């Protein structure tokens, strides 16, 4: 039998549950669809919140050809073949065919590059779906040609509406006489994931003897799934909540809490490389210059996990977790680069001073490139004062030392060299 999630898949926006901020009355995606002027976009959100369904509804509403690719099992050749087919099927002055790519974050750079021309010329309208932040996983040229819309985990009311629709509109469920007595465990196991909720209902109904009514309550759901309703869900919303609690415990210098959340992730089957990556990020962002060894240790833990595998990999992860949580904290480098990026975006590309430019040719030397540059290693203490900022930007400061022993030493050295307060 067709799974319940597929039987209930909506075909219109009015039947679509959740994401009111995108498809509710007057919302941005609904307006774009109703105007029949669709541009390429990427849907970013956790599993089971309706990304694929929404893409299909768009194609159905606009009555345009719909092509789909999965990043898991296709290559550049497949992408080009689909684009070629879509281009040939487009009629003059009609909406471009839609190319839906599931898990677009899994596409390699070359696969994403192969989409650029078709998206830029409008040969296809790209709709991508991803559970990962597209800022990190989608190449900048492609990302700049797409809007990004964020989908949220379904709220309790959304899930209850979906449950009611399943029980009242699905013929098979009505025939089985499903009775819902309690919903707490069902909702907690679902974790904001519509597909998961419907799959749980499918499981419970399939396990009930034919001829008997089906009862859904907390005990039944827990028994059927053979786990605690508070279990870690590496594919759902709790995945994001627990990694957030883990990092914030490290940032807050609570090693016991950090180890607890690490254990929750390990017991829940989280990808150890995902944990290790977050430790490396935390070492750079939260510990930073207060203890530069933290980044070295976190990176070593990452390498160790890849070399020794599981379950022994839990040990270097635990070592790095405790070390980072107990280290002094500083986000001065993190703040410095963010402030500098904001400054660059607001001030544009100031020219490099001539004495800092490279002069590999005679012409460039004649133009004054590198003229007057003083090589610091030729001076006492390997330092000599000279201008390094662009002419118009002198005096700007981005790095502000944090209050810790390590950065106190760095700040003192800068004062000694530059004579600044």
C-alpha positions as semicolon CSV with decimal commas, in nm:
position;residue;x (nm);y (nm);z (nm)
1;X;0,000;0,000;0,000
2;X;0,114;0,355;-0,073
3;X;0,254;0,518;0,245
4;X;0,019;0,755;0,426
5;X;0,257;1,048;0,371
6;X;0,225;0,999;-0,003
7;X;-0,152;0,946;0,007
8;X;-0,195;1,277;0,190
9;X;0,052;1,480;-0,015
10;X;-0,134;1,805;-0,100
11;X;-0,153;1,940;-0,453
12;X;-0,265;2,297;-0,380
13;X;-0,145;2,576;-0,153
14;X;-0,479;2,577;0,027
15;X;-0,424;2,216;0,134
16;X;-0,062;2,276;0,235
17;X;-0,006;2,274;0,612
18;X;0,249;2,497;0,783
19;X;0,492;2,766;0,656
20;X;0,228;3,040;0,674
21;X;0,509;3,299;0,663
22;X;0,580;3,183;0,306
23;X;0,250;3,057;0,164
24;X;-0,019;3,212;0,383
25;X;-0,244;3,489;0,248
26;X;-0,028;3,771;0,116
27;X;0,299;3,587;0,192
28;X;0,596;3,618;-0,041
29;X;0,588;3,276;-0,210
30;X;0,212;3,276;-0,252
31;X;0,225;3,619;-0,418
32;X;0,498;3,503;-0,654
33;X;0,306;3,189;-0,749
34;X;-0,024;3,374;-0,795
35;X;0,146;3,634;-1,013
36;X;0,285;3,347;-1,224
37;X;0,625;3,519;-1,226
38;X;0,850;3,264;-1,064
39;X;1,222;3,312;-1,008
40;X;1,471;3,050;-0,892
41;X;1,483;2,984;-0,519
42;X;1,618;2,749;-0,254
43;X;1,409;2,602;0,027
44;X;1,613;2,557;0,345
45;X;1,471;2,371;0,641
46;X;1,477;2,051;0,848
47;X;1,345;1,721;0,710
48;X;0,972;1,660;0,673
49;X;0,852;2,020;0,661
50;X;0,722;2,016;0,303
51;X;1,008;2,126;0,077
52;X;0,946;1,869;-0,198
53;X;0,569;1,905;-0,166
54;X;0,590;2,281;-0,203
55;X;0,801;2,248;-0,517
56;X;0,547;2,009;-0,670
57;X;0,260;2,241;-0,580
58;X;0,437;2,527;-0,756
59;X;0,476;2,321;-1,074
60;X;0,116;2,195;-1,054
61;X;-0,023;2,546;-1,000
62;X;0,175;2,698;-1,287
63;X;0,109;2,395;-1,512
64;X;0,471;2,384;-1,617
65;X;0,698;2,084;-1,687
66;X;0,862;1,956;-1,369
67;X;1,196;1,779;-1,363
68;X;1,358;1,641;-1,052
69;X;1,711;1,532;-0,964
70;X;1,853;1,394;-0,644
71;X;2,204;1,508;-0,558
72;X;2,269;1,166;-0,405
73;X;2,265;0,969;-0,729
74;X;2,328;1,199;-1,026
75;X;2,632;1,358;-1,187
76;X;2,713;1,650;-1,416
77;X;2,604;1,447;-1,720
78;X;2,259;1,390;-1,567
79;X;2,223;1,761;-1,490
80;X;2,309;1,860;-1,848
81;X;2,072;1,602;-1,995
82;X;1,781;1,726;-1,784
83;X;1,857;2,089;-1,867
84;X;1,872;2,004;-2,238
85;X;1,539;1,821;-2,219
86;X;1,377;2,103;-2,022
87;X;1,502;2,365;-2,268
88;X;1,357;2,175;-2,564
89;X;1,020;2,143;-2,389
90;X;0,981;2,515;-2,329
91;X;0,738;2,700;-2,551
92;X;0,779;3,064;-2,648
93;X;0,680;3,316;-2,381
94;X;0,580;3,052;-2,125
95;X;0,703;2,989;-1,771
96;X;1,039;2,812;-1,771
97;X;1,031;2,442;-1,683
98;X;1,105;2,380;-1,316
99;X;1,412;2,180;-1,218
100;X;1,381;2,057;-0,861
101;X;1,703;1,937;-0,695
102;X;1,664;1,760;-0,365
103;X;1,955;1,781;-0,122
104;X;2,127;2,041;-0,338
105;X;2,391;2,081;-0,064
106;X;2,527;1,742;-0,173
107;X;2,602;1,871;-0,525
108;X;2,972;1,914;-0,596
109;X;3,107;2,246;-0,721
110;X;3,122;2,115;-1,077
111;X;2,761;1,997;-1,059
112;X;2,652;2,336;-0,928
113;X;2,860;2,512;-1,195
114;X;2,673;2,314;-1,462
115;X;2,348;2,479;-1,349
116;X;2,467;2,838;-1,373
117;X;2,408;2,914;-1,741
118;X;2,060;2,759;-1,747
119;X;1,953;2,945;-1,433
120;X;2,103;3,276;-1,546
121;X;1,938;3,265;-1,891
122;X;1,607;3,144;-1,751
123;X;1,619;2,819;-1,948
124;X;1,500;2,654;-1,626
125;X;1,365;2,778;-1,297
126;X;1,568;2,613;-1,024
127;X;1,406;2,506;-0,698
128;X;1,660;2,356;-0,459
129;X;1,590;2,186;-0,129
130;X;1,845;2,158;0,149
131;X;1,867;2,081;0,519
132;X;2,205;2,260;0,540
133;X;2,282;2,631;0,545
134;X;2,306;2,724;0,174
135;X;2,552;3,003;0,257
136;X;2,809;2,732;0,325
137;X;2,695;2,457;0,088
138;X;2,590;2,638;-0,233
139;X;2,847;2,816;-0,450
140;X;2,823;3,195;-0,440
141;X;2,745;3,250;-0,814
142;X;2,448;3,011;-0,793
143;X;2,333;3,144;-0,457
144;X;2,334;3,500;-0,591
145;X;2,087;3,394;-0,861
146;X;1,841;3,240;-0,615
147;X;1,623;3,362;-0,333
148;X;1,654;3,159;-0,012
149;X;1,336;3,080;0,181
150;X;1,361;2,929;0,529
151;X;1,107;2,662;0,624
152;X;1,040;2,595;0,991
153;X;0,962;2,277;1,182
154;X;0,588;2,228;1,205
155;X;0,423;2,369;1,515
156;X;0,199;2,163;1,744
157;X;-0,115;2,308;1,585
158;X;0,016;2,222;1,237
159;X;0,078;1,860;1,338
160;X;-0,265;1,830;1,502
161;X;-0,425;1,969;1,186
162;X;-0,234;1,711;0,982
163;X;-0,344;1,435;1,219
164;X;-0,708;1,543;1,191
165;X;-0,685;1,551;0,813
166;X;-0,534;1,203;0,803
167;X;-0,808;1,056;1,021
168;X;-1,095;1,228;0,839
169;X;-0,988;1,217;0,474
170;X;-0,789;0,896;0,433
171;X;-1,022;0,612;0,336
172;X;-0,808;0,335;0,483
173;X;-0,770;0,504;0,823
174;X;-1,147;0,561;0,840
175;X;-1,205;0,192;0,764
176;X;-0,968;0,089;1,043
177;X;-1,155;0,303;1,298
178;X;-0,851;0,483;1,438
179;X;-0,911;0,644;1,778
180;X;-0,672;0,904;1,917
181;X;-0,676;0,917;2,295
182;X;-0,344;1,092;2,362
183;X;-0,111;1,289;2,135
184;X;0,184;1,391;2,355
185;X;0,416;1,104;2,256
186;X;0,309;1,120;1,892
187;X;0,394;1,488;1,872
188;X;0,723;1,453;2,060
189;X;0,841;1,167;1,841
190;X;0,746;1,362;1,531
191;X;0,976;1,650;1,626
192;X;0,805;1,897;1,392
193;X;0,838;1,652;1,100
194;X;0,512;1,588;0,911
195;X;0,645;1,281;0,733
196;X;0,758;1,128;1,060
197;X;0,416;1,182;1,220
198;X;0,241;1,010;0,930
199;X;0,495;0,726;0,928
200;X;0,432;0,665;1,298
201;X;0,058;0,643;1,232
202;X;0,130;0,399;0,948
203;X;0,342;0,186;1,182
204;X;0,081;0,173;1,456
205;X;-0,202;0,091;1,216
206;X;0,001;-0,181;1,045
207;X;0,082;-0,343;1,382
208;X;-0,282;-0,358;1,494
209;X;-0,473;-0,683;1,418
210;X;-0,721;-0,663;1,134
211;X;-1,079;-0,631;1,252
212;X;-0,985;-0,439;1,567
213;X;-1,003;-0,065;1,609
214;X;-0,670;0,111;1,634
215;X;-0,593;0,315;1,947
216;X;-0,323;0,582;1,947
217;X;-0,202;0,683;2,292
218;X;0,131;0,756;2,457
219;X;0,200;0,397;2,566
220;X;0,120;0,255;2,224
221;X;0,340;0,503;2,042
222;X;0,630;0,451;2,283
223;X;0,598;0,074;2,270
224;X;0,581;0,061;1,892
225;X;0,884;0,281;1,846
226;X;1,072;0,107;2,128
227;X;1,234;0,423;2,258
228;X;1,173;0,707;2,499
229;X;0,978;1,006;2,366
230;X;1,261;1,232;2,483
231;X;1,512;1,048;2,262
232;X;1,760;1,231;2,047
233;X;1,650;1,267;1,686
234;X;1,946;1,329;1,460
235;X;1,722;1,407;1,166
236;X;1,474;1,642;1,328
237;X;1,448;1,962;1,525
238;X;1,607;1,814;1,839
239;X;1,927;1,765;1,639
240;X;1,961;2,143;1,618
241;X;1,852;2,202;1,977
242;X;2,105;1,960;2,127
243;X;2,404;2,076;1,925
244;X;2,307;2,430;2,028
245;X;2,298;2,327;2,395
246;X;2,634;2,152;2,351
247;X;2,810;2,456;2,206
248;X;2,651;2,696;2,455
249;X;2,764;2,475;2,744
250;X;3,121;2,490;2,612
251;X;3,094;2,865;2,565
252;X;2,956;2,896;2,918
253;X;3,247;2,695;3,067
254;X;3,030;2,411;3,203
255;X;3,220;2,086;3,127
256;X;2,960;1,863;3,293
257;X;2,674;1,996;3,083
258;X;2,889;1,983;2,771
259;X;2,977;1,617;2,833
260;X;2,609;1,538;2,900
261;X;2,501;1,684;2,564
262;X;2,791;1,505;2,396
263;X;2,666;1,177;2,543
264;X;2,314;1,253;2,419
265;X;2,444;1,298;2,066
266;X;2,662;0,987;2,078
267;X;2,381;0,773;2,217
268;X;2,144;0,910;1,952
269;X;2,373;0,807;1,668
270;X;2,493;1,152;1,564
271;X;2,765;1,163;1,297
272;X;3,093;1,197;1,495
273;X;3,243;1,414;1,220
274;X;2,958;1,661;1,266
275;X;3,040;1,686;1,638
276;X;3,412;1,721;1,565
277;X;3,351;2,000;1,314
278;X;3,149;2,193;1,568
279;X;3,428;2,156;1,822
280;X;3,677;2,305;1,574
281;X;3,442;2,598;1,510
282;X;3,388;2,651;1,883
283;X;3,763;2,647;1,948
284;X;3,813;2,928;1,697
285;X;3,500;3,128;1,775
286;X;3,465;3,097;2,153
287;X;3,811;3,020;2,290
288;X;4,016;3,193;2,023
289;X;4,324;3,386;2,129
290;X;4,262;3,323;2,498
291;X;4,401;2,973;2,438
292;X;4,523;2,910;2,080
293;X;4,604;2,548;2,173
294;X;4,229;2,480;2,185
295;X;4,207;2,497;1,806
296;X;4,503;2,260;1,772
297;X;4,345;2,010;2,012
298;X;4,002;2,032;1,847
299;X;4,156;1,976;1,504
300;X;4,358;1,683;1,641
301;X;4,036;1,534;1,781
302;X;3,877;1,566;1,436
303;X;4,172;1,383;1,278
304;X;4,167;1,115;1,549
305;X;3,797;1,043;1,499
306;X;3,855;0,994;1,126
307;X;4,152;0,763;1,190
308;X;4,025;0,541;1,472
309;X;3,651;0,542;1,403
310;X;3,377;0,443;1,645
311;X;3,326;0,376;1,936
312;X;3,680;0,476;2,045
313;X;3,635;0,812;1,872
314;X;3,416;0,918;2,164
315;X;3,731;0,951;2,378
316;X;3,911;1,227;2,182
317;X;3,575;1,401;2,140
318;X;3,528;1,395;2,518
319;X;3,884;1,516;2,575
320;X;3,838;1,809;2,338
321;X;3,497;1,890;2,488
322;X;3,628;1,911;2,844
323;X;3,937;2,106;2,735
324;X;3,734;2,362;2,543
325;X;3,475;2,399;2,818
326;X;3,741;2,459;3,084
327;X;3,954;2,697;2,872
328;X;3,953;3,075;2,903
329;X;3,720;3,231;2,648
330;X;3,765;3,505;2,390
331;X;3,573;3,598;2,077
332;X;3,801;3,890;1,985
333;X;3,919;3,733;1,657
334;X;3,561;3,637;1,566
335;X;3,442;3,992;1,630
336;X;3,742;4,142;1,449
337;X;3,676;3,961;1,121
338;X;3,302;4,032;1,137
339;X;3,364;4,402;1,201
340;X;3,624;4,415;0,922
341;X;3,385;4,246;0,677
342;X;3,111;4,496;0,761
343;X;3,363;4,777;0,717
344;X;3,477;4,647;0,375
345;X;3,117;4,613;0,254
346;X;3,044;4,972;0,358
347;X;3,365;5,135;0,233
348;X;3,435;4,942;-0,086
349;X;3,772;4,849;-0,232
350;X;4,027;5,105;-0,111
351;X;4,349;5,097;-0,317
352;X;4,656;4,922;-0,180
353;X;4,932;5,174;-0,092
354;X;5,208;5,171;-0,356
355;X;5,482;5,067;-0,115
356;X;5,287;4,750;-0,025
357;X;5,234;4,640;-0,384
358;X;5,441;4,372;-0,550
359;X;5,670;4,479;-0,833
360;X;5,752;4,173;-1,047
361;X;5,814;4,380;-1,365
362;X;6,030;4,679;-1,450
363;X;5,724;4,881;-1,551
364;X;5,562;4,826;-1,213
365;X;5,886;4,926;-1,036
366;X;5,901;5,242;-1,250
367;X;5,546;5,324;-1,143
368;X;5,655;5,318;-0,780
369;X;5,526;4,974;-0,684
370;X;5,704;4,853;-0,368
371;X;5,902;5,178;-0,353
372;X;5,976;5,270;0,008
373;X;5,872;4,938;0,160
374;X;6,078;4,851;0,468
375;X;6,144;4,483;0,530
376;X;6,069;4,430;0,904
377;X;6,327;4,153;0,945
378;X;6,603;4,401;0,865
379;X;6,524;4,599;1,181
380;X;6,571;4,535;1,556
381;X;6,304;4,307;1,703
382;X;6,190;4,238;1,343
383;X;5,973;4,548;1,342
384;X;5,970;4,899;1,197
385;X;5,674;5,138;1,191
386;X;5,516;5,194;0,851
387;X;5,170;5,232;0,697
388;X;4,980;4,913;0,616
389;X;4,621;5,038;0,586
390;X;4,495;5,219;0,272
391;X;4,554;5,595;0,282
392;X;4,189;5,682;0,343
393;X;4,139;5,423;0,617
394;X;4,430;5,484;0,852
395;X;4,346;5,477;1,220
396;X;4,067;5,220;1,201
397;X;4,083;4,941;1,458
398;X;3,914;4,603;1,432
399;X;4,086;4,377;1,684
400;X;4,009;4,469;2,042
401;X;4,195;4,242;2,288
402;X;3,976;4,056;2,532
403;X;4,037;4,044;2,904
404;X;4,254;3,733;2,949
405;X;4,619;3,658;3,025
406;X;4,711;3,554;2,672
407;X;4,566;3,860;2,503
408;X;4,701;4,091;2,773
409;X;5,048;3,986;2,653
410;X;4,954;4,042;2,289
411;X;4,806;4,384;2,366
412;X;5,114;4,485;2,563
413;X;5,339;4,385;2,272
414;X;5,130;4,596;2,031
415;X;5,153;4,896;2,267
416;X;5,529;4,849;2,292
417;X;5,572;4,833;1,914
418;X;5,325;5,097;1,802
419;X;5,314;5,314;2,109
420;X;4,934;5,316;2,112
421;X;4,704;5,306;2,413
